[in-house]
Amino acid sequence: MRVHVDSEKCQGHNRCYALAPELFDVDEFGSSVVIGDGVVAPALEDKARLAVANCPEFAITVSDDA
Amino acid sequence: MTGPAGPDRCAGATDPHDAADPADPPSIFGPVADWATDFDHADPSYNPNAHAIWADLRQRCPVAHTDRYHGAWLPTTHELVSQIAYDTEHYTSRSVVVSTSTILAQAPVGAAPPISSDPPFHHHARRLLLPPFAPKRIEPWEDDVRALCDSLLDEIEAGLTDASGVVDAATQYAQHIPINVIARMLGFPPEDADTFRGFVHDVLEGVNVDPEERMERFRRLDEYIDVQLQDHRANPRDDLTSFLLEATIFDRPLTHEHVRGSIILLLLAGIDTTWSAIGSSLWHLAGHPDDLARLHGEPELWPSAIEEFLRFYAPVTMARLVAQDHELAGCPLKTDEWVLVPFPAANVDPAAFDRADEVLIDRQENRHAAFGLGIHRCLGSNLARLEVRVAVQQFVARFPRFELTDPDAVRWSVGQIRGPRRLPVRIMPTVPARRV
């Protein structure tokens, strides 16, 4: 599993950073950025799904290409 | 878990005359005849009954209208609210508070940038203010916020001398937290807290008074801010006011009006809103001992509980002005009419949320729009979340059991910011810890 942030959609609600700080960081403007290559360790897959399910802007997605 | 025994169940319990500030001139409008065709979001019966009004309107017509305020629209579905929030072409933000005033501010800057700004200017005014409110700049405030909450709780506890054990969680606690924090961030005298509260009331609640009276109140606010700006120009320091005075856009200093407008935004936007969110959360817990007990037993639920309180009791309805004639869901919107953007109504739309009318403190999927959607996402959301979480947790830690004394004694705000303004709760005795 791999997480993605659509930087056009992200408005800095910071829900992903709060729910899954292992996977997402924030820049100095409060916009979300994926940590590293975005590959999700199996133990963190639930947190990745939680981040997707709590983004008000639908800016976060997961894919199976990892 | 049950839905909240909310203010909606006490329809009619609120006496509009009781809710109004006695110092206020009366509304220039009469009572509401029909919420679909003559709504008034600043009628004192609106906020206490908001959930029921929105549910009714969603069934009857998704966009209500009123001739008040020179014409205003009120959509109630998540779909329409988000459509408006994302559409900066048909809707301008040059004023975001529906009132009787003639709006003199011009797009794209507006009177209080960036909240009142439209693209492309909006981007620059907002980018300036994003860093001081980004998560890593706000996190260090947590200890200060906790210390402030604890000192308020110390005072409340010391005053709990009479047998009734009643405290007002709104006026003795919730309202002081955002005022003190923002005064410190701006570098304003903390002893002016009552003055700030007066300004907030004038701008956000005194919306349906005589337009001349409203203009006079804004003049007083401008004068106050000008004095603070003068002081900061003479004595620059490490705070948001000095930061704005030194800031530039396109290598030019901001205009005096821009700085003053942004300061007014920062001062006012975080006070009523955060106060409301803290108060509503405590109001919920006072009326739902099952949720309160569950949070004591399962503290890991706090994060989802706070988000659920923010969803269900979202305090902020924004507004736009129609920028060009067009249709919305078949309704003919005319240029310069108001459109309310009720994020709180979107948050309880059953088309967007499962069990939308229930407060589920363990809700896992929660894409609520309490802080708005799109380019105007609340600039202070990280600070607001911090204040709400710490304030509610500290209150509950200090007073593990509390209940509403009399639901009818709760008073709700008037206008676009929704929350309890008087919230008497009885602190219940707890078994004292045995001394070892």
Tab-separated table of C-alpha atoms in Angstrom, chain A residues 3-5 10-35 44 47-48 50-56 59-60, chain B residues 133-140 142 303 307 377 381-382 385 389:
chain	number	residue	atom	x	y	z
A	3	VAL	CA	-0.362	6.862	0.350
A	4	HIS	CA	-0.713	9.943	-1.831
A	5	VAL	CA	-1.598	13.572	-1.090
A	10	CYS	CA	-5.059	19.751	0.413
A	11	GLN	CA	-6.126	22.851	2.353
A	12	GLY	CA	-4.189	22.124	5.527
A	13	HIS	CA	-6.867	20.613	7.763
A	14	ASN	CA	-4.039	18.422	9.125
A	15	ARG	CA	-6.270	15.468	9.911
A	16	CYS	CA	-3.819	13.034	8.285
A	17	TYR	CA	-0.883	14.427	10.240
A	18	ALA	CA	-2.862	14.070	13.472
A	19	LEU	CA	-4.081	10.544	12.745
A	20	ALA	CA	-1.026	9.041	11.044
A	21	PRO	CA	2.102	11.062	11.815
A	22	GLU	CA	4.170	8.027	10.762
A	23	LEU	CA	2.945	8.520	7.192
A	24	PHE	CA	2.333	12.274	6.840
A	25	ASP	CA	4.228	15.394	7.749
A	26	VAL	CA	3.305	19.072	7.328
A	27	ASP	CA	5.330	21.862	5.782
A	28	GLU	CA	5.756	25.384	7.169
A	29	PHE	CA	2.425	26.412	5.614
A	30	GLY	CA	0.579	23.537	7.242
A	31	SER	CA	0.128	21.602	4.012
A	32	SER	CA	0.373	17.841	4.161
A	33	VAL	CA	3.280	15.960	2.622
A	34	VAL	CA	3.846	12.218	2.378
A	35	ILE	CA	6.851	10.984	4.359
A	44	LEU	CA	0.165	1.100	9.505
A	47	LYS	CA	-3.919	4.335	9.991
A	48	ALA	CA	-3.544	5.079	6.282
A	50	LEU	CA	-8.193	6.348	8.675
A	51	ALA	CA	-6.352	9.316	7.150
A	52	VAL	CA	-8.217	8.797	3.871
A	53	ALA	CA	-11.567	8.574	5.669
A	54	ASN	CA	-11.042	11.797	7.610
A	55	CYS	CA	-9.822	14.203	4.958
A	56	PRO	CA	-12.599	16.737	4.382
A	59	ALA	CA	-7.069	14.911	-0.871
A	60	ILE	CA	-5.660	11.598	0.349
B	133	PHE	CA	-0.825	29.015	12.530
B	134	ALA	CA	0.761	25.842	11.114
B	135	PRO	CA	0.752	22.778	13.414
B	136	LYS	CA	4.384	22.949	14.465
B	137	ARG	CA	4.083	26.607	15.445
B	138	ILE	CA	0.863	25.992	17.387
B	139	GLU	CA	1.906	22.806	19.235
B	140	PRO	CA	4.263	24.724	21.593
B	142	GLU	CA	-0.230	23.546	24.517
B	303	PRO	CA	-9.466	12.346	19.630
B	307	GLU	CA	-13.856	15.551	16.174
B	377	ARG	CA	-10.341	26.623	5.484
B	381	SER	CA	-8.061	25.446	12.962
B	382	ASN	CA	-4.912	24.013	14.550
B	385	ARG	CA	-8.484	22.192	17.957
B	389	ARG	CA	-9.198	19.511	23.257
